[in-house]
Coordinates of C-alpha atoms in Angstrom, one line a residue:
Chain A
X833 CA 145.9 -115.2 -21.5
X834 CA 143.9 -118.1 -20.1
X835 CA 141.0 -117.8 -17.6
X836 CA 142.4 -118.5 -14.1
X837 CA 139.8 -119.4 -11.6
X838 CA 142.0 -118.9 -8.6
X839 CA 142.9 -115.3 -9.7
X840 CA 139.2 -114.7 -10.4
X841 CA 138.2 -115.6 -6.9
X842 CA 141.1 -113.6 -5.5
X843 CA 140.0 -110.6 -7.5
X844 CA 136.5 -110.7 -6.0
X845 CA 137.9 -111.7 -2.6
X846 CA 136.0 -114.9 -2.4
X847 CA 137.0 -116.7 0.7
X848 CA 136.4 -120.3 -0.4
X849 CA 138.4 -123.5 -0.7
X850 CA 139.2 -124.0 -4.4
X851 CA 137.7 -127.3 -5.4
X852 CA 139.4 -129.4 -8.0
X853 CA 136.4 -129.1 -10.3
X854 CA 134.8 -125.8 -11.2
X855 CA 131.5 -127.4 -11.9
X856 CA 130.4 -130.7 -13.2
X857 CA 128.3 -129.3 -16.0
X858 CA 131.1 -127.1 -17.2
X859 CA 133.7 -129.9 -17.1
X860 CA 131.5 -132.0 -19.4
X861 CA 132.0 -129.4 -22.2
X862 CA 134.9 -130.0 -24.5
X863 CA 137.2 -127.2 -25.3
X864 CA 137.9 -127.5 -29.0
X865 CA 139.0 -123.8 -29.3
X866 CA 142.5 -122.3 -29.0
X867 CA 143.0 -118.7 -28.3
X868 CA 139.9 -117.6 -30.2
X869 CA 137.1 -117.1 -27.8
X870 CA 134.5 -115.5 -30.1
X871 CA 134.1 -115.7 -33.8
X872 CA 131.4 -114.0 -35.9
X873 CA 131.3 -114.7 -39.6
X874 CA 129.1 -112.6 -41.9
X875 CA 126.4 -112.4 -39.2
X876 CA 123.0 -110.9 -39.9
X877 CA 120.6 -110.4 -37.0
X878 CA 117.0 -109.4 -37.7
X879 CA 114.6 -108.6 -34.9
X880 CA 111.3 -110.3 -35.1
X881 CA 108.8 -108.5 -37.3
X882 CA 111.5 -106.4 -39.0
X883 CA 113.0 -106.7 -42.4
X884 CA 116.2 -104.7 -42.2
X885 CA 118.8 -106.5 -40.2
X886 CA 120.1 -104.7 -37.1
X887 CA 123.5 -106.3 -37.7
X888 CA 124.6 -106.8 -41.3
X889 CA 127.4 -108.9 -42.5
X890 CA 129.4 -108.5 -39.3
X891 CA 132.6 -110.5 -39.0
X892 CA 134.8 -110.3 -35.9
X893 CA 137.1 -112.3 -33.8
X894 CA 137.9 -112.0 -30.1
X895 CA 141.0 -113.6 -28.5
X896 CA 141.2 -114.8 -24.9
X897 CA 142.1 -112.1 -22.4
X898 CA 141.2 -109.1 -24.7
X899 CA 139.6 -106.0 -23.3
X900 CA 137.5 -104.5 -26.1
X901 CA 135.3 -101.4 -26.1
X902 CA 132.4 -101.4 -28.6
X903 CA 131.3 -97.9 -29.5
X904 CA 128.9 -96.2 -31.8
X905 CA 125.9 -93.9 -32.0
X906 CA 122.4 -94.9 -30.8
X907 CA 120.9 -97.7 -32.8
X908 CA 124.2 -98.8 -34.2
X909 CA 123.7 -102.4 -33.1
X910 CA 126.0 -102.4 -30.0
X911 CA 123.5 -104.2 -27.7
X912 CA 122.5 -106.5 -30.6
X913 CA 126.1 -107.7 -31.1
X914 CA 126.4 -108.6 -27.4
X915 CA 123.1 -110.5 -27.5
X916 CA 124.1 -112.2 -30.7
X917 CA 127.3 -113.4 -29.1
X918 CA 125.6 -114.9 -26.1
X919 CA 122.8 -116.3 -28.3
X920 CA 119.9 -114.5 -26.8
X921 CA 119.1 -113.1 -30.2
X922 CA 118.9 -115.6 -33.0
X923 CA 120.9 -114.9 -36.1
X924 CA 119.4 -115.0 -39.6
X925 CA 122.6 -115.4 -41.5
X926 CA 126.2 -116.4 -40.8
X927 CA 127.7 -118.2 -37.9
X928 CA 128.6 -117.4 -34.3
X929 CA 131.1 -119.5 -32.5
X930 CA 131.9 -119.0 -28.8
X931 CA 134.5 -121.1 -26.9
X932 CA 134.7 -123.1 -30.2
X933 CA 131.0 -124.1 -30.0
X934 CA 128.1 -123.0 -32.2
X935 CA 125.8 -120.6 -30.3
X936 CA 122.9 -121.8 -32.3
X937 CA 123.2 -125.4 -31.0
X938 CA 125.0 -125.0 -27.6
X939 CA 123.6 -121.6 -26.5
X940 CA 122.6 -122.5 -22.8
X941 CA 125.9 -124.3 -22.2
X942 CA 127.9 -121.4 -23.7
X943 CA 126.0 -118.9 -21.6
X944 CA 126.9 -120.7 -18.4
X945 CA 130.4 -119.4 -19.0
X946 CA 129.4 -115.9 -20.0
X947 CA 128.5 -113.0 -17.7
X948 CA 126.2 -110.5 -19.3
X949 CA 125.3 -107.2 -17.8
X950 CA 122.0 -106.1 -19.4
X951 CA 121.5 -102.4 -20.0
X952 CA 118.9 -100.4 -18.1
X953 CA 117.0 -103.1 -16.3
X954 CA 114.2 -101.5 -14.3
X955 CA 112.5 -103.0 -11.3
X956 CA 109.1 -102.3 -9.7
X957 CA 109.3 -101.0 -6.1
X958 CA 107.4 -104.0 -4.9
X959 CA 109.4 -106.6 -6.8
X960 CA 109.6 -109.6 -4.5
X961 CA 113.2 -110.6 -5.0
X962 CA 116.0 -110.1 -2.6
X963 CA 119.4 -108.8 -3.7
X964 CA 121.1 -112.1 -2.8
X965 CA 118.6 -114.1 -4.9
X966 CA 119.1 -111.8 -7.9
X967 CA 122.9 -112.3 -7.7
X968 CA 122.5 -116.1 -7.3
X969 CA 120.5 -116.2 -10.6
X970 CA 123.8 -115.3 -12.3
X971 CA 125.2 -118.6 -10.9
X972 CA 122.2 -120.8 -11.4
X973 CA 123.2 -122.1 -14.8
X974 CA 126.7 -122.8 -13.6
X975 CA 125.5 -124.8 -10.6
X976 CA 123.6 -127.1 -13.0
X977 CA 120.1 -128.2 -13.8
X978 CA 118.2 -129.3 -10.7
X979 CA 121.4 -129.2 -8.5
X980 CA 121.2 -127.8 -5.0
X981 CA 122.8 -124.5 -4.1
X982 CA 125.7 -125.1 -1.7
X983 CA 127.3 -122.9 0.9
X984 CA 130.3 -122.3 -1.4
X985 CA 127.9 -120.8 -4.0
X986 CA 126.5 -118.4 -1.4
X987 CA 130.1 -117.5 -0.5
X988 CA 130.8 -116.5 -4.2
X989 CA 127.5 -114.5 -4.3
X990 CA 128.6 -112.7 -1.1
X991 CA 132.1 -112.1 -2.6
X992 CA 130.5 -110.8 -5.9
X993 CA 128.4 -108.3 -3.9
X994 CA 131.4 -107.3 -1.8
X995 CA 133.4 -106.7 -5.0
X996 CA 130.9 -104.1 -6.1
X997 CA 130.4 -102.6 -2.7
X998 CA 126.9 -104.0 -2.1
X999 CA 127.5 -106.5 0.6
X1000 CA 125.3 -104.6 3.1
X1001 CA 122.3 -104.9 0.8
X1002 CA 122.3 -108.7 1.0
X1003 CA 118.7 -109.1 2.2
X1004 CA 117.2 -106.0 0.7
X1005 CA 114.4 -106.1 -1.8
X1006 CA 115.8 -105.3 -5.3
X1007 CA 112.9 -102.8 -6.0
X1008 CA 114.0 -100.7 -3.0
X1009 CA 117.4 -99.8 -4.5
X1010 CA 118.4 -96.8 -6.7
X1011 CA 119.3 -97.1 -10.4
X1012 CA 123.0 -97.1 -9.6
X1013 CA 122.6 -99.8 -7.0
X1014 CA 120.6 -101.9 -9.4
X1015 CA 123.5 -101.6 -11.9
X1016 CA 126.0 -102.8 -9.2
X1017 CA 123.8 -105.7 -8.3
X1018 CA 123.5 -106.7 -12.0
X1019 CA 127.3 -106.6 -12.3
X1020 CA 127.6 -108.8 -9.2
X1021 CA 125.0 -111.1 -10.9
X1022 CA 127.3 -111.4 -13.9
X1023 CA 130.4 -112.0 -11.7
X1024 CA 128.7 -114.7 -9.6
X1025 CA 128.8 -117.1 -12.5
X1026 CA 132.7 -116.9 -12.6
X1027 CA 132.5 -115.9 -16.3
X1028 CA 135.4 -116.5 -18.7
X1029 CA 133.8 -113.9 -21.0
X1030 CA 132.1 -110.7 -19.7
X1031 CA 129.7 -108.9 -21.9
X1032 CA 128.9 -105.5 -20.5
X1033 CA 126.3 -103.2 -21.9
X1034 CA 126.8 -99.7 -20.6
X1035 CA 128.1 -101.0 -17.2
X1036 CA 128.9 -97.5 -16.0
X1037 CA 125.5 -96.0 -16.6
X1038 CA 123.8 -94.6 -13.5
X1039 CA 127.0 -94.8 -11.5
X1040 CA 128.7 -91.8 -9.9
X1041 CA 132.3 -91.0 -10.7
X1042 CA 133.8 -92.9 -7.7
X1043 CA 131.7 -95.9 -8.4
X1044 CA 132.7 -95.9 -12.1
X1045 CA 136.3 -95.8 -11.1
X1046 CA 135.9 -98.6 -8.6
X1047 CA 134.0 -100.8 -11.0
X1048 CA 136.5 -100.1 -13.8
X1049 CA 139.4 -101.1 -11.5
X1050 CA 137.6 -104.3 -10.6
X1051 CA 137.1 -105.1 -14.3
X1052 CA 140.7 -104.3 -15.1
X1053 CA 141.8 -106.7 -12.3
X1054 CA 139.6 -109.5 -13.6
X1055 CA 140.9 -108.9 -17.1
X1056 CA 144.6 -108.6 -16.3
X1057 CA 144.9 -111.0 -13.4
X1058 CA 142.2 -113.6 -14.0
X1059 CA 142.3 -113.5 -17.8
X1060 CA 138.6 -112.7 -18.1
X1061 CA 137.9 -111.5 -21.7
X1062 CA 135.8 -108.4 -21.7
X1063 CA 133.6 -106.8 -24.3
X1064 CA 132.2 -103.5 -23.1
X1065 CA 129.6 -101.4 -24.9
X1066 CA 130.1 -97.8 -24.2
X1067 CA 127.9 -94.9 -25.4
X1068 CA 130.5 -92.4 -24.4
X1069 CA 133.6 -91.5 -26.3
X1070 CA 136.2 -91.9 -23.5
X1071 CA 138.3 -95.0 -24.1
X1072 CA 140.6 -95.9 -21.1
X1073 CA 144.2 -96.5 -22.0
X1074 CA 144.2 -100.1 -20.9
X1075 CA 141.7 -101.0 -23.7
X1076 CA 143.3 -103.4 -26.3
X1077 CA 140.8 -102.9 -29.1
X1078 CA 138.1 -100.5 -30.2
X1079 CA 135.2 -101.8 -32.3
X1080 CA 132.9 -99.3 -33.8
X1081 CA 129.4 -100.0 -35.2
X1082 CA 127.3 -97.8 -37.4
X1083 CA 123.9 -98.7 -38.7
X1084 CA 124.5 -102.4 -38.0
X1085 CA 127.8 -102.5 -39.8
X1086 CA 131.3 -102.9 -38.3
X1087 CA 133.1 -99.7 -39.5
X1088 CA 136.2 -99.8 -37.3
X1089 CA 138.1 -102.5 -35.6
X1090 CA 141.6 -101.6 -34.4
X1091 CA 143.9 -101.0 -31.5
X1092 CA 143.1 -98.1 -29.2
X1093 CA 145.7 -95.6 -30.5
X1094 CA 144.9 -96.2 -34.2
X1095 CA 141.2 -96.1 -33.4
X1096 CA 141.1 -92.8 -31.5
X1097 CA 143.2 -91.1 -34.2
X1098 CA 141.0 -92.4 -37.0
X1099 CA 138.7 -90.0 -38.9
X1100 CA 135.6 -92.1 -38.3
X1101 CA 136.2 -92.2 -34.6
X1102 CA 136.7 -88.4 -34.4
X1103 CA 133.5 -87.9 -36.3
X1104 CA 131.7 -90.1 -33.8
X1105 CA 133.3 -88.1 -30.9
X1106 CA 132.1 -84.8 -32.5
X1107 CA 128.6 -86.2 -33.0
X1108 CA 128.5 -87.4 -29.3
X1109 CA 129.7 -84.0 -28.1
X1110 CA 127.0 -82.2 -30.2
X1111 CA 124.3 -84.5 -28.9
X1112 CA 125.5 -83.9 -25.3
Chain B
X315 CA 66.7 -144.4 16.6
X316 CA 70.0 -143.7 18.3
X317 CA 71.7 -146.0 15.8
X318 CA 70.1 -144.2 13.0
X319 CA 71.3 -140.8 14.4
X320 CA 74.9 -142.1 14.8
X321 CA 74.8 -143.4 11.3
X322 CA 73.6 -140.0 10.0
X323 CA 76.2 -138.2 12.1
X324 CA 79.0 -140.5 10.9
X325 CA 77.9 -139.9 7.3
X326 CA 77.9 -136.2 7.9
X327 CA 81.3 -136.3 9.4
X328 CA 82.7 -138.3 6.5
X329 CA 81.1 -135.9 4.1
X330 CA 82.6 -132.9 5.9
X331 CA 86.0 -134.6 6.0
X332 CA 85.8 -135.4 2.3
X333 CA 84.8 -131.9 1.4
X334 CA 87.5 -130.3 3.6
X335 CA 90.2 -132.6 2.1
X336 CA 89.1 -131.7 -1.4
X337 CA 89.2 -128.0 -0.5
X338 CA 92.6 -128.3 1.1
X339 CA 94.1 -130.0 -2.0
X340 CA 92.5 -127.7 -4.5
X341 CA 93.5 -124.6 -2.5
X342 CA 97.0 -125.7 -2.2
X343 CA 97.5 -126.7 -5.8
X344 CA 95.9 -123.5 -7.2
X345 CA 97.8 -121.2 -4.9
X346 CA 101.1 -122.8 -5.6
X347 CA 100.6 -122.4 -9.3
X348 CA 99.3 -118.9 -8.6
X349 CA 102.8 -117.9 -7.5
X350 CA 104.2 -118.5 -11.0
X351 CA 101.2 -117.1 -12.8
X352 CA 101.3 -113.8 -10.8
X353 CA 105.1 -113.5 -10.9
X354 CA 105.3 -114.1 -14.6
X355 CA 102.4 -111.6 -15.1
X356 CA 100.6 -114.2 -17.2
X357 CA 97.3 -114.0 -15.3
X358 CA 95.4 -113.8 -18.6
X359 CA 96.9 -117.3 -19.5
X360 CA 95.3 -118.8 -16.4
X361 CA 92.1 -117.0 -17.3
X362 CA 92.0 -118.4 -20.8
X363 CA 93.1 -121.8 -19.7
X364 CA 90.2 -122.2 -17.2
X365 CA 87.7 -121.3 -19.9
X366 CA 89.4 -123.8 -22.3
X367 CA 89.1 -126.4 -19.6
X368 CA 85.4 -125.5 -19.3
X369 CA 84.9 -126.0 -23.1
X370 CA 86.8 -129.3 -22.9
X371 CA 84.7 -130.5 -19.9
X372 CA 81.5 -129.5 -21.7
X373 CA 82.6 -131.5 -24.7
X374 CA 83.4 -134.4 -22.3
X375 CA 79.9 -134.2 -20.9
X376 CA 78.5 -134.4 -24.4
X377 CA 80.6 -137.4 -25.2
X378 CA 79.6 -138.9 -21.9
X379 CA 76.0 -138.7 -22.8
X380 CA 76.6 -141.3 -25.6
X381 CA 79.5 -143.3 -24.2
X382 CA 81.1 -143.6 -20.8
X383 CA 83.7 -140.8 -20.7
X384 CA 85.3 -138.7 -17.9
X385 CA 85.0 -135.0 -18.8
X386 CA 88.3 -134.3 -16.9
X387 CA 90.2 -135.9 -19.8
X388 CA 88.8 -133.5 -22.4
X389 CA 89.1 -130.6 -20.0
X390 CA 92.8 -131.4 -19.5
X391 CA 93.4 -131.8 -23.2
X392 CA 91.8 -128.4 -24.0
X393 CA 93.8 -126.6 -21.2
X394 CA 97.1 -128.2 -22.4
X395 CA 96.1 -127.3 -26.0
X396 CA 96.0 -123.6 -25.0
X397 CA 99.5 -124.0 -23.4
X398 CA 100.8 -125.6 -26.6
X399 CA 99.1 -123.3 -29.1
X400 CA 99.7 -119.9 -27.4
X401 CA 103.4 -119.6 -28.3
X402 CA 103.3 -120.7 -31.9
X403 CA 100.1 -118.7 -32.7
X404 CA 101.6 -115.5 -31.2
X405 CA 104.8 -116.1 -33.1
X406 CA 103.3 -117.0 -36.5
X407 CA 100.6 -114.3 -36.5
X408 CA 103.0 -111.8 -34.9
X409 CA 100.1 -110.8 -32.6
X410 CA 100.5 -109.7 -29.0
X411 CA 99.9 -112.7 -26.8
X412 CA 97.2 -110.9 -24.9
X413 CA 95.2 -110.4 -28.2
X414 CA 95.6 -114.1 -28.9
X415 CA 94.5 -115.0 -25.3
X416 CA 91.5 -112.7 -25.6
X417 CA 90.4 -114.5 -28.7
X418 CA 91.0 -117.9 -27.1
X419 CA 89.1 -116.9 -24.1
X420 CA 86.0 -115.8 -26.0
X421 CA 86.2 -118.8 -28.5
X422 CA 86.5 -121.4 -25.8
X423 CA 83.7 -119.9 -23.8
X424 CA 81.5 -119.9 -26.9
X425 CA 82.5 -123.5 -27.7
X426 CA 81.7 -124.5 -24.1
X427 CA 78.1 -123.1 -24.3
X428 CA 77.6 -124.7 -27.7
X429 CA 78.6 -128.1 -26.4
X430 CA 76.3 -127.7 -23.4
X431 CA 73.4 -126.7 -25.7
X432 CA 73.8 -130.1 -27.5
X433 CA 73.5 -132.0 -24.2
X434 CA 70.4 -134.1 -23.8
X435 CA 68.0 -132.4 -21.3
X436 CA 68.5 -133.4 -17.8
X437 CA 72.3 -134.0 -18.0
X438 CA 72.9 -130.2 -18.1
X439 CA 71.3 -129.6 -14.8
X440 CA 73.7 -131.6 -12.6
X441 CA 77.1 -132.2 -14.1
X442 CA 77.2 -129.1 -16.3
X443 CA 76.4 -126.8 -13.4
X444 CA 79.0 -128.6 -11.3
X445 CA 81.7 -127.8 -14.0
X446 CA 80.6 -124.2 -14.2
X447 CA 80.3 -123.4 -10.5
X448 CA 81.9 -126.2 -8.7
X449 CA 80.7 -128.7 -6.2
X450 CA 82.4 -130.9 -3.6
X451 CA 79.7 -133.5 -3.5
X452 CA 80.4 -134.9 -6.9
X453 CA 84.1 -135.6 -6.2
X454 CA 85.0 -139.3 -6.4
X455 CA 88.1 -141.2 -5.5
X456 CA 89.8 -140.6 -8.8
X457 CA 89.3 -136.8 -8.4
X458 CA 91.0 -136.9 -4.9
X459 CA 93.8 -139.0 -6.3
X460 CA 94.4 -136.6 -9.2
X461 CA 94.3 -133.6 -6.8
X462 CA 96.8 -135.4 -4.5
X463 CA 99.1 -136.3 -7.4
X464 CA 99.1 -132.7 -8.9
X465 CA 100.1 -131.3 -5.4
X466 CA 102.9 -133.8 -5.1
X467 CA 104.2 -133.1 -8.6
X468 CA 104.1 -129.3 -8.1
X469 CA 105.9 -129.5 -4.8
X470 CA 108.6 -131.9 -6.2
X471 CA 109.1 -129.9 -9.4
X472 CA 109.4 -126.8 -7.3
X473 CA 111.9 -128.3 -4.9
X474 CA 114.1 -129.7 -7.7
X475 CA 114.0 -126.7 -10.0
X476 CA 113.6 -123.9 -7.4
X477 CA 116.6 -121.8 -8.6
X478 CA 115.6 -122.3 -12.3
X479 CA 112.1 -121.1 -11.5
X480 CA 113.4 -118.1 -9.6
X481 CA 115.5 -117.1 -12.5
X482 CA 112.7 -117.6 -15.0
X483 CA 110.3 -115.6 -12.8
X484 CA 112.8 -112.7 -12.3
X485 CA 113.6 -111.7 -15.8
X486 CA 113.6 -113.7 -19.0
X487 CA 116.8 -112.1 -20.4
X488 CA 118.7 -112.4 -17.1
X489 CA 117.7 -116.0 -16.9
X490 CA 118.7 -116.7 -20.5
X491 CA 122.0 -115.0 -20.0
X492 CA 122.7 -117.3 -17.0
X493 CA 122.2 -120.4 -19.2
X494 CA 118.7 -121.3 -18.0
X495 CA 116.4 -123.0 -20.5
X496 CA 113.7 -120.4 -20.0
X497 CA 111.3 -121.7 -22.7
X498 CA 111.3 -125.2 -21.1
X499 CA 110.5 -123.8 -17.7
X500 CA 107.9 -121.5 -19.0
X501 CA 106.2 -124.4 -20.8
X502 CA 106.5 -126.5 -17.6
X503 CA 104.7 -123.8 -15.7
X504 CA 101.9 -123.6 -18.3
X505 CA 101.6 -127.4 -18.4
X506 CA 101.3 -127.6 -14.6
X507 CA 98.8 -124.7 -14.7
X508 CA 96.7 -126.6 -17.3
X509 CA 96.7 -129.8 -15.1
X510 CA 95.8 -127.8 -12.0
X511 CA 93.0 -126.0 -13.7
X512 CA 91.6 -129.3 -15.0
X513 CA 91.8 -131.2 -11.8
X514 CA 90.3 -128.5 -9.6
X515 CA 87.5 -127.8 -12.1
X516 CA 84.9 -130.0 -10.4
X517 CA 85.4 -128.5 -6.9
X518 CA 85.8 -124.8 -7.7
X519 CA 84.2 -124.5 -11.2
X520 CA 85.6 -123.4 -14.5
X521 CA 84.4 -119.8 -14.2
X522 CA 86.0 -119.3 -10.8
X523 CA 89.1 -121.5 -10.6
X524 CA 91.2 -118.7 -12.0
X525 CA 90.4 -116.5 -8.9
X526 CA 91.7 -119.2 -6.5
X527 CA 94.9 -119.2 -8.6
X528 CA 95.5 -115.5 -8.4
X529 CA 93.9 -114.3 -5.1
X530 CA 96.1 -116.1 -2.5
X531 CA 99.4 -115.0 -4.1
X532 CA 98.2 -111.5 -4.7
X533 CA 97.3 -111.5 -1.0
X534 CA 100.7 -112.6 0.2
X535 CA 102.3 -110.2 -2.3
X536 CA 101.0 -107.3 -0.2
X537 CA 103.3 -108.3 2.7
X538 CA 106.3 -110.2 1.3
X539 CA 109.4 -109.1 -0.6
X540 CA 110.9 -112.6 -0.5
X541 CA 109.8 -115.1 -3.2
X542 CA 110.5 -118.0 -0.7
X543 CA 108.0 -116.5 1.7
X544 CA 105.5 -116.1 -1.1
X545 CA 105.9 -119.8 -1.9
X546 CA 105.4 -120.7 1.7
X547 CA 102.5 -118.5 2.6
X548 CA 100.4 -118.6 -0.6
X549 CA 99.3 -122.2 -0.1
X550 CA 98.3 -121.4 3.5
X551 CA 96.1 -118.5 2.2
X552 CA 94.8 -120.8 -0.6
X553 CA 93.9 -123.6 1.9
X554 CA 92.3 -121.1 4.3
X555 CA 90.2 -119.6 1.4
X556 CA 89.1 -123.0 0.1
X557 CA 88.2 -124.4 3.6
X558 CA 86.6 -121.1 4.6
X559 CA 84.6 -121.1 1.3
X560 CA 83.4 -124.7 1.9
X561 CA 82.2 -123.8 5.4
X562 CA 80.5 -120.7 4.1
X563 CA 78.7 -122.8 1.5
X564 CA 77.5 -125.2 4.2
X565 CA 76.3 -122.3 6.3
X566 CA 74.5 -120.2 3.7
X567 CA 73.9 -122.8 1.0
X568 CA 75.9 -120.9 -1.7
X569 CA 77.6 -122.8 -4.6
X570 CA 81.0 -123.9 -3.2
X571 CA 83.1 -122.3 -5.9
X572 CA 81.4 -118.9 -5.4
X573 CA 81.8 -119.2 -1.6
X574 CA 85.5 -120.0 -2.0
X575 CA 86.0 -116.9 -4.2
X576 CA 84.0 -114.7 -1.9
X577 CA 86.3 -115.7 1.0
X578 CA 89.5 -115.4 -0.9
X579 CA 88.5 -112.1 -2.4
X580 CA 87.6 -110.8 1.1
X581 CA 91.0 -111.9 2.4
X582 CA 92.6 -110.1 -0.5
X583 CA 90.7 -106.8 0.1
X584 CA 91.7 -106.9 3.8
X585 CA 95.3 -107.5 2.8
X586 CA 95.3 -104.6 0.5
X587 CA 93.9 -102.3 3.2
X588 CA 96.6 -103.4 5.7
X589 CA 99.3 -103.8 3.1
X590 CA 102.6 -102.2 4.3
X591 CA 103.8 -102.1 0.7
X592 CA 100.9 -100.0 -0.4
X593 CA 101.2 -97.7 2.5
X594 CA 104.9 -97.3 1.9
X595 CA 104.3 -96.6 -1.8
X596 CA 101.7 -94.0 -0.9
X597 CA 104.1 -92.3 1.5
X598 CA 106.9 -92.4 -1.2
X599 CA 104.5 -90.9 -3.8
X600 CA 103.5 -88.1 -1.4
X601 CA 107.2 -87.4 -0.6
X602 CA 108.0 -87.4 -4.3
X603 CA 105.1 -84.9 -4.8
X604 CA 106.4 -82.6 -2.1
X605 CA 109.9 -82.8 -3.5
X606 CA 108.7 -82.0 -7.0
X607 CA 106.7 -79.1 -5.6
X608 CA 109.7 -77.7 -3.7
X609 CA 111.9 -78.1 -6.8
X610 CA 109.3 -76.2 -8.9
X611 CA 109.2 -73.4 -6.4
X612 CA 113.0 -73.3 -6.3
X613 CA 113.2 -73.2 -10.1
X614 CA 110.6 -70.4 -10.2
X615 CA 112.8 -68.4 -7.8
X616 CA 115.8 -68.9 -10.0
X617 CA 114.1 -68.3 -13.4
X618 CA 115.2 -65.2 -15.3
X619 CA 111.7 -63.7 -15.3
X620 CA 111.6 -63.8 -11.5
X621 CA 115.1 -62.4 -11.2
X622 CA 114.2 -59.6 -13.5
X623 CA 111.1 -59.0 -11.4
X624 CA 113.2 -58.8 -8.3
X625 CA 115.7 -56.5 -10.1
X626 CA 112.8 -54.2 -11.1
X627 CA 111.6 -54.0 -7.6

C-alpha cells in the first residue's frame, strides 16, 4: 500500500487545502525503490567506545504499509535498530537502505520522510520551549533548509496536536507537562512531518489505558488508510491482532521474524513472554 | 576660551557617543550568541574560547612588536581553532568534552601569559591590559566595522535558519530525526561564537567577555518560557548591561570590562530574586515534600507492623 497524503491529512483531521506538491525538498528526491521501504543487510552497529556490536549481522526487509512490532528483552537492540534505520547511529558493517537510498549518504533527506518517536525524553521544568514549537521541529526538515514556516505548516502542527488530544496545550511550556503528555507531544512531533515511515520506540509508555487505546487507533488509521509504514518497539508482550509481523531481537541478533500468529505460537516468543511476566 | 570649551565638550560628546555605540554593538552580539550558548549548555565552550582568543591576541601583540599586525586576527584564529579542534579531539581521545575544554582553557591561558612575558617592556602596559580587561578608548574604525558586521551576520543567520536553530537547541536526537543537519548548525554556532568573542575582546576584555555572553540570556531565562522571547529580550539586557557598565566606568573610573560585568551580574542577581520560575519551582518542591510526607504517613498506617499494633491494642 502506498503512502497517501490526502488520507494522512484526513486521519489527523488537518483542515488544509491539499497543494499539488508536498514539499519542494521532498520532490527533488528520486524514488528508485519499489515496495521495499527498508532493507538491512548484515548490519553491525557498534556504540562509540564499545567493542561488542549492539546489533550483529541483522538482515531485515520492510515493505510499504506494513505494521511491525519489534519485541525483545531489555538490551536486545530494539532502540538501536530504529536508530540504525533512520541513520542516527552509524553502522560499522553492512548496508541500510531506506526508500531505496543509502542511509549513510542520504541520511538527512531520508529522515525528512520518517517520523521517529524517541523513548523516554525528559524535560526540565524550566525548559524554554512551547508545545507548538516542539511539534513544529518535527516538520522543520520537511519544510526545507532556510525556508519560512507558512500558515499551512502551523495548521498541520495544530492537527497533529489535535490528533493526540493535546490541542489545548498549544502555548504551554513543554517542561510543565506530565510524562504522558510529553509522550503525546512527541507523537505529534513525529506526525507533523507527514511521515511515510513511522518509527515508534515504546510509544505507549507513560500513557493511561484510554490514551493508549486512542493513540493505537490513530496509528492504525494512519497505517490502514494512509499507508504509513509503522515499526513499533514494544517492551510488553501484548501484540494487537492488526499487527502484520513480529520481529524479535535478543542480544543484538534477530531471532524471530514472522507473521503475528506464527510468532505468538513460537517457542522463543513464549519464552520471552514468560521472562517478561517473571520480571513484572 | 569659549571656543576651547566647546571644542572640549564636542570632543567629550563624540567620545561618549563612540563608547556607547561600541557598548551597544558588543552587548547585542554577545547576548545574541549567549542564547545559543546557554540553550545548548555549552557555556564551558564560550569560556575556553574567550581564553583562546586571549592567547591569540597576546601572540598578536608579540608579533605586532616586530611587524605591523592586528592582534584581532590571531585572536580570531585561536578562537576558531578551539571550535574546530574540540569535536575531533573529544572523538579521537574518547574524552568527555568538558575534560578537553578544561585542558584547552588552562593551556590557552598559560600560552597567553607566556606570550605576554615575551613582549618588550612598555607594550604590555597598554595594549595587553586592554585585551585582558577591555577598554573602549582603543577602539578604531575597523573594530566598529567588525562589531557591526558580526551583529548583522548573527541576525541574518538567525532569521534565515531560525527553525533549524530551534531544533538544534531543543534536542540533538529530535533534530536529527527531523532531518536537520545538526553538526553543521552546531559548528555554525561555535564559529559565530568564536568571531563574537574575538571582535568584542578589545571592549570587554578576554577574561570577562564570557560573562557578557552568559549573563543576559540567563537573566531573561528567569522570566521566559518562549525561545522567541529569549531571543528578543536577551539583546536588550545585553545592551543595557554594556551601556550601564560604560557609564559606571566613567563615573567611578573602573575598567570598562569589569564595570559591564558588575552591571550584568547585578541585573542577573535581581532577576533571580524576582524570578517567577524559581518561585514556582520552590512552591512545587515544597508541595512535593508535603505530598511525600503525607504518603509516608499513609504507608505507615497501612504497614503490617502498625496494623498488628492496632490489633494488639
